[in-house]
PDB file of C-alpha atoms in Angstrom:
ATOM      1  CA  MET W 527     -22.008 -42.128 188.467  1.00 81.00           C
ATOM      2  CA  GLN W 528     -19.660 -43.450 185.773  1.00 83.00           C
ATOM      3  CA  ARG W 529     -22.367 -45.742 184.434  1.00 89.00           C
ATOM      4  CA  TRP W 530     -24.878 -42.877 184.326  1.00 93.00           C
ATOM      5  CA  LEU W 531     -22.451 -40.650 182.436  1.00 91.00           C
ATOM      6  CA  ASP W 532     -21.623 -43.437 179.980  1.00 89.00           C
ATOM      7  CA  ARG W 533     -25.352 -43.834 179.288  1.00 94.00           C
ATOM      8  CA  PHE W 534     -25.728 -40.069 178.895  1.00 94.00           C
ATOM      9  CA  TYR W 535     -22.905 -39.947 176.322  1.00 92.00           C
ATOM     10  CA  ALA W 536     -24.339 -42.985 174.522  1.00 94.00           C
ATOM     11  CA  ALA W 537     -27.811 -41.409 174.432  1.00 96.00           C
ATOM     12  CA  LEU W 538     -26.389 -38.233 172.914  1.00 96.00           C
ATOM     13  CA  MET W 539     -24.516 -40.330 170.332  1.00 95.00           C
ATOM     14  CA  ALA W 540     -27.763 -42.140 169.486  1.00 97.00           C
ATOM     15  CA  LEU W 541     -29.507 -38.791 169.044  1.00 97.00           C
ATOM     16  CA  ALA W 542     -26.624 -37.665 166.816  1.00 97.00           C
ATOM     17  CA  ALA W 543     -27.040 -40.795 164.694  1.00 97.00           C
ATOM     18  CA  MET W 544     -30.779 -40.145 164.412  1.00 97.00           C
ATOM     19  CA  ALA W 545     -30.056 -36.560 163.370  1.00 97.00           C
ATOM     20  CA  MET W 546     -27.720 -37.821 160.639  1.00 97.00           C
ATOM     21  CA  MET W 547     -30.409 -40.186 159.412  1.00 98.00           C
ATOM     22  CA  LEU W 548     -32.937 -37.334 159.381  1.00 96.00           C
ATOM     23  CA  ALA W 549     -30.471 -35.191 157.424  1.00 96.00           C
ATOM     24  CA  PHE W 550     -30.100 -38.022 154.914  1.00 97.00           C
ATOM     25  CA  LEU W 551     -33.870 -38.373 154.615  1.00 96.00           C
ATOM     26  CA  ALA W 552     -34.282 -34.610 154.141  1.00 94.00           C
ATOM     27  CA  VAL W 553     -31.689 -34.601 151.368  1.00 94.00           C
ATOM     28  CA  MET W 554     -33.288 -37.621 149.712  1.00 94.00           C
ATOM     29  CA  ALA W 555     -36.733 -36.008 149.971  1.00 93.00           C
ATOM     30  CA  GLY W 556     -35.279 -32.858 148.403  1.00 91.00           C
ATOM     31  CA  ILE W 557     -33.916 -34.858 145.491  1.00 92.00           C
ATOM     32  CA  ALA W 558     -37.255 -36.596 145.033  1.00 93.00           C
ATOM     33  CA  ASP W 559     -39.025 -33.239 145.300  1.00 90.00           C
ATOM     34  CA  ARG W 560     -36.964 -31.867 142.431  1.00 87.00           C
ATOM     35  CA  GLN W 561     -37.756 -34.900 140.310  1.00 89.00           C
ATOM     36  CA  PHE W 562     -41.481 -35.121 141.031  1.00 89.00           C
ATOM     37  CA  ALA W 563     -42.275 -31.454 141.854  1.00 86.00           C
ATOM     38  CA  TRP W 564     -44.034 -32.198 145.151  1.00 87.00           C
ATOM     39  CA  GLY W 565     -43.597 -28.609 146.342  1.00 83.00           C
ATOM     40  CA  LEU W 566     -41.877 -29.417 149.643  1.00 82.00           C
ATOM     41  CA  ARG W 567     -40.362 -26.331 151.259  1.00 81.00           C
ATOM     42  CA  GLY W 568     -37.389 -25.876 153.560  1.00 83.00           C
ATOM     43  CA  LEU W 569     -35.780 -29.295 153.165  1.00 87.00           C
ATOM     44  CA  ASP W 570     -32.308 -27.803 152.757  1.00 89.00           C
ATOM     45  CA  ALA W 571     -32.718 -25.865 156.004  1.00 89.00           C
ATOM     46  CA  TYR W 572     -33.980 -28.945 157.848  1.00 92.00           C
ATOM     47  CA  ALA W 573     -31.049 -30.989 156.561  1.00 93.00           C
ATOM     48  CA  GLY W 574     -28.724 -28.251 157.848  1.00 93.00           C
ATOM     49  CA  TYR W 575     -30.446 -28.229 161.235  1.00 94.00           C
ATOM     50  CA  CYS W 576     -30.034 -31.992 161.467  1.00 96.00           C
ATOM     51  CA  ILE W 577     -26.355 -31.891 160.522  1.00 97.00           C
ATOM     52  CA  ALA W 578     -25.697 -29.182 163.124  1.00 96.00           C
ATOM     53  CA  ALA W 579     -27.603 -31.240 165.705  1.00 96.00           C
ATOM     54  CA  ALA W 580     -25.540 -34.322 164.873  1.00 97.00           C
ATOM     55  CA  LEU W 581     -22.317 -32.373 165.206  1.00 96.00           C
ATOM     56  CA  PHE W 582     -23.126 -30.902 168.622  1.00 96.00           C
ATOM     57  CA  LEU W 583     -24.762 -34.028 170.060  1.00 97.00           C
ATOM     58  CA  ALA W 584     -21.738 -36.161 169.131  1.00 96.00           C
ATOM     59  CA  LEU W 585     -19.195 -33.905 170.892  1.00 94.00           C
ATOM     60  CA  PRO W 586     -19.313 -35.537 174.376  1.00 94.00           C
ATOM     61  CA  GLY W 587     -19.117 -39.090 173.062  1.00 91.00           C
ATOM     62  CA  THR W 588     -16.233 -38.333 170.734  1.00 91.00           C
ATOM     63  CA  LEU W 589     -14.348 -36.654 173.578  1.00 89.00           C
ATOM     64  CA  GLN W 590     -14.851 -39.738 175.744  1.00 88.00           C
ATOM     65  CA  ARG W 591     -13.598 -41.962 172.926  1.00 87.00           C
ATOM     66  CA  ASP W 592     -10.540 -39.699 172.490  1.00 84.00           C
ATOM     67  CA  GLU W 593     -11.517 -38.957 168.897  1.00 84.00           C
ATOM     68  CA  HIS W 594     -11.366 -35.167 168.986  1.00 79.00           C
ATOM     69  CA  ILE W 595      -8.632 -33.652 166.901  1.00 76.00           C
ATOM     70  CA  ARG W 596      -5.976 -32.438 169.281  1.00 73.00           C
ATOM     71  CA  VAL W 597      -2.578 -30.967 168.593  1.00 69.00           C
ATOM     72  CA  THR W 598      -0.172 -33.030 170.671  1.00 77.00           C
ATOM     73  CA  LEU W 599       3.072 -31.907 169.043  1.00 80.00           C
ATOM     74  CA  LEU W 600       4.043 -29.802 172.068  1.00 80.00           C
ATOM     75  CA  LEU W 601       2.832 -32.376 174.607  1.00 81.00           C
ATOM     76  CA  GLN W 602       4.837 -35.191 173.027  1.00 84.00           C
ATOM     77  CA  ARG W 603       8.065 -33.236 173.307  1.00 87.00           C
ATOM     78  CA  ALA W 604       7.472 -31.739 176.754  1.00 88.00           C
ATOM     79  CA  PRO W 605       9.128 -33.215 179.867  1.00 91.00           C
ATOM     80  CA  PRO W 606       6.724 -35.217 182.059  1.00 89.00           C
ATOM     81  CA  ARG W 607       6.171 -32.486 184.675  1.00 92.00           C
ATOM     82  CA  LEU W 608       5.503 -29.815 182.046  1.00 92.00           C
ATOM     83  CA  ARG W 609       3.273 -32.238 180.141  1.00 88.00           C
ATOM     84  CA  ALA W 610       1.206 -32.886 183.268  1.00 88.00           C
ATOM     85  CA  ALA W 611       0.872 -29.150 183.933  1.00 91.00           C
ATOM     86  CA  LEU W 612      -0.141 -28.473 180.332  1.00 89.00           C
ATOM     87  CA  GLU W 613      -2.726 -31.256 180.431  1.00 88.00           C
ATOM     88  CA  TRP W 614      -4.204 -29.803 183.649  1.00 91.00           C
ATOM     89  CA  TRP W 615      -4.288 -26.354 182.077  1.00 92.00           C
ATOM     90  CA  CYS W 616      -5.930 -27.686 178.909  1.00 89.00           C
ATOM     91  CA  LEU W 617      -8.654 -29.475 180.863  1.00 91.00           C
ATOM     92  CA  ALA W 618      -9.317 -26.423 183.039  1.00 95.00           C
ATOM     93  CA  ALA W 619      -9.455 -24.183 179.954  1.00 95.00           C
ATOM     94  CA  ALA W 620     -11.785 -26.656 178.241  1.00 93.00           C
ATOM     95  CA  VAL W 621     -14.132 -26.598 181.240  1.00 96.00           C
ATOM     96  CA  ALA W 622     -14.144 -22.793 181.271  1.00 97.00           C
ATOM     97  CA  LEU W 623     -14.677 -22.456 177.513  1.00 97.00           C
ATOM     98  CA  THR W 624     -17.356 -25.131 177.293  1.00 96.00           C
ATOM     99  CA  GLY W 625     -19.060 -23.563 180.309  1.00 97.00           C
ATOM    100  CA  PHE W 626     -19.323 -20.273 178.436  1.00 97.00           C
ATOM    101  CA  LEU W 627     -20.405 -22.089 175.278  1.00 97.00           C
ATOM    102  CA  ALA W 628     -23.141 -24.002 177.123  1.00 97.00           C
ATOM    103  CA  TRP W 629     -24.352 -20.864 178.904  1.00 98.00           C
ATOM    104  CA  TYR W 630     -24.624 -18.858 175.704  1.00 97.00           C
ATOM    105  CA  ALA W 631     -26.199 -21.751 173.793  1.00 97.00           C
ATOM    106  CA  LEU W 632     -28.888 -22.011 176.479  1.00 97.00           C
ATOM    107  CA  ARG W 633     -29.295 -18.250 176.438  1.00 97.00           C
ATOM    108  CA  LEU W 634     -29.710 -18.327 172.643  1.00 97.00           C
ATOM    109  CA  VAL W 635     -32.508 -20.890 172.940  1.00 97.00           C
ATOM    110  CA  TRP W 636     -34.202 -18.824 175.646  1.00 97.00           C
ATOM    111  CA  VAL W 637     -33.977 -15.546 173.708  1.00 97.00           C
ATOM    112  CA  SER W 638     -35.172 -17.191 170.497  1.00 96.00           C
ATOM    113  CA  ARG W 639     -38.150 -18.591 172.386  1.00 96.00           C
ATOM    114  CA  LEU W 640     -38.974 -15.281 174.068  1.00 97.00           C
ATOM    115  CA  THR W 641     -38.707 -13.248 170.877  1.00 96.00           C
ATOM    116  CA  HIS W 642     -40.517 -15.827 168.725  1.00 93.00           C
ATOM    117  CA  ASP W 643     -37.570 -15.905 166.336  1.00 93.00           C
ATOM    118  CA  VAL W 644     -38.340 -17.938 163.213  1.00 93.00           C
ATOM    119  CA  SER W 645     -36.327 -19.005 160.201  1.00 89.00           C
ATOM    120  CA  GLN W 646     -36.549 -17.101 156.961  1.00 87.00           C
ATOM    121  CA  GLY W 647     -38.723 -18.481 154.229  1.00 76.00           C
ATOM    122  CA  SER W 648     -42.296 -19.620 153.930  1.00 72.00           C
ATOM    123  CA  TYR W 649     -41.897 -22.543 156.341  1.00 81.00           C
ATOM    124  CA  ALA W 650     -41.021 -20.225 159.322  1.00 86.00           C
ATOM    125  CA  THR W 651     -39.624 -22.783 161.771  1.00 89.00           C
ATOM    126  CA  PRO W 652     -39.274 -21.507 165.358  1.00 93.00           C
ATOM    127  CA  LEU W 653     -35.488 -21.331 165.720  1.00 93.00           C
ATOM    128  CA  TRP W 654     -35.434 -22.427 169.355  1.00 94.00           C
ATOM    129  CA  LEU W 655     -36.393 -25.943 168.236  1.00 94.00           C
ATOM    130  CA  PRO W 656     -33.198 -26.752 166.290  1.00 92.00           C
ATOM    131  CA  GLN W 657     -31.159 -24.728 168.798  1.00 95.00           C
ATOM    132  CA  ILE W 658     -32.133 -27.150 171.574  1.00 97.00           C
ATOM    133  CA  ALA W 659     -29.884 -29.819 170.070  1.00 96.00           C
ATOM    134  CA  MET W 660     -26.963 -27.391 170.008  1.00 96.00           C
ATOM    135  CA  ALA W 661     -27.544 -26.434 173.640  1.00 97.00           C
ATOM    136  CA  LEU W 662     -27.873 -30.068 174.700  1.00 97.00           C
ATOM    137  CA  GLY W 663     -24.638 -30.955 172.923  1.00 96.00           C
ATOM    138  CA  CYS W 664     -22.843 -28.018 174.564  1.00 97.00           C
ATOM    139  CA  ILE W 665     -24.103 -29.078 177.986  1.00 97.00           C
ATOM    140  CA  GLY W 666     -22.968 -32.622 177.267  1.00 96.00           C
ATOM    141  CA  LEU W 667     -19.529 -31.373 176.226  1.00 96.00           C
ATOM    142  CA  LEU W 668     -19.275 -29.355 179.445  1.00 97.00           C
ATOM    143  CA  VAL W 669     -20.221 -32.425 181.480  1.00 96.00           C
ATOM    144  CA  SER W 670     -17.664 -34.556 179.629  1.00 95.00           C
ATOM    145  CA  CYS W 671     -14.908 -31.958 180.126  1.00 94.00           C
ATOM    146  CA  LEU W 672     -15.736 -31.782 183.839  1.00 95.00           C
ATOM    147  CA  HIS W 673     -15.779 -35.583 183.902  1.00 93.00           C
ATOM    148  CA  ALA W 674     -12.320 -35.679 182.303  1.00 92.00           C
ATOM    149  CA  LEU W 675     -10.992 -33.127 184.809  1.00 94.00           C
ATOM    150  CA  VAL W 676     -12.395 -35.027 187.804  1.00 93.00           C
ATOM    151  CA  ALA W 677     -11.116 -38.346 186.418  1.00 91.00           C
ATOM    152  CA  ARG W 678      -7.645 -36.831 186.064  1.00 90.00           C
ATOM    153  CA  ALA W 679      -7.798 -35.485 189.622  1.00 91.00           C
ATOM    154  CA  MET W 680      -8.810 -38.903 190.950  1.00 90.00           C
ATOM    155  CA  GLY W 681      -6.160 -40.703 188.904  1.00 84.00           C
ATOM    156  CA  SER W 682      -8.665 -42.691 186.869  1.00 82.00           C
ATOM    157  CA  VAL W 683      -8.988 -42.958 183.100  1.00 81.00           C
ATOM    158  CA  PHE W 684     -11.580 -40.881 181.272  1.00 82.00           C
ATOM    159  CA  TYR W 685     -10.728 -41.639 177.654  1.00 79.00           C
ATOM    160  CA  LYS W 686     -11.959 -44.902 176.202  1.00 81.00           C
ATOM    161  CA  LYS W 687     -10.274 -45.965 173.024  1.00 71.00           C
ATOM    162  CA  GLY W 688     -12.605 -46.585 170.134  1.00 57.00           C
ATOM    163  CA  GLY W 689     -12.576 -49.763 168.098  1.00 49.00           C
ATOM    164  CA  ASN W 690     -10.917 -48.188 165.051  1.00 51.00           C
ATOM    165  CA  GLU W 691      -7.315 -47.610 166.040  1.00 51.00           C
ATOM    166  CA  ALA W 692      -6.324 -47.229 162.368  1.00 47.00           C
ATOM    167  CA  ALA W 693      -8.144 -43.894 162.298  1.00 50.00           C
ATOM    168  CA  HIS W 694      -5.850 -42.436 164.979  1.00 49.00           C
ATOM    169  CA  VAL W 695      -3.068 -40.741 163.088  1.00 50.00           C
ATOM    170  CA  GLU W 696      -1.050 -38.243 165.053  1.00 47.00           C
TER     171      GLU W 696
END
């Protein structure tokens, strides 16, 4: 199961990287469009969709690599028993909150699909298409929070330190 989850997080990170590349290409195409007057429409919106997709798709992988910004000021000063209780509470709260987030993200995709909701402007993109990436990222974050909670319950390690320890400043 661990191997499958690691692959799932890596696949979402790869999709996030592809979304960032697509955002870059959309911005570059927009710059070229202004220079050569090609008449391309909606590139700013597509770049925004790609950036939002990258953000949400990267959430599970960054949680696994312990790269989310967390306020540990209270945890560092708490006695060990209180620290353990607070960490349990934080993981349980994260599971509950990400569960709601995933549910409502999926619901948003479903409602947008049912109502044929489209973006404003002449390009009229069906909004459920870019919302899929948000929903997938929210589901991935829920899975990773559950994974962290189960790993804590079993006494195993969930967080994997990334290669850039210099970036960790707390």
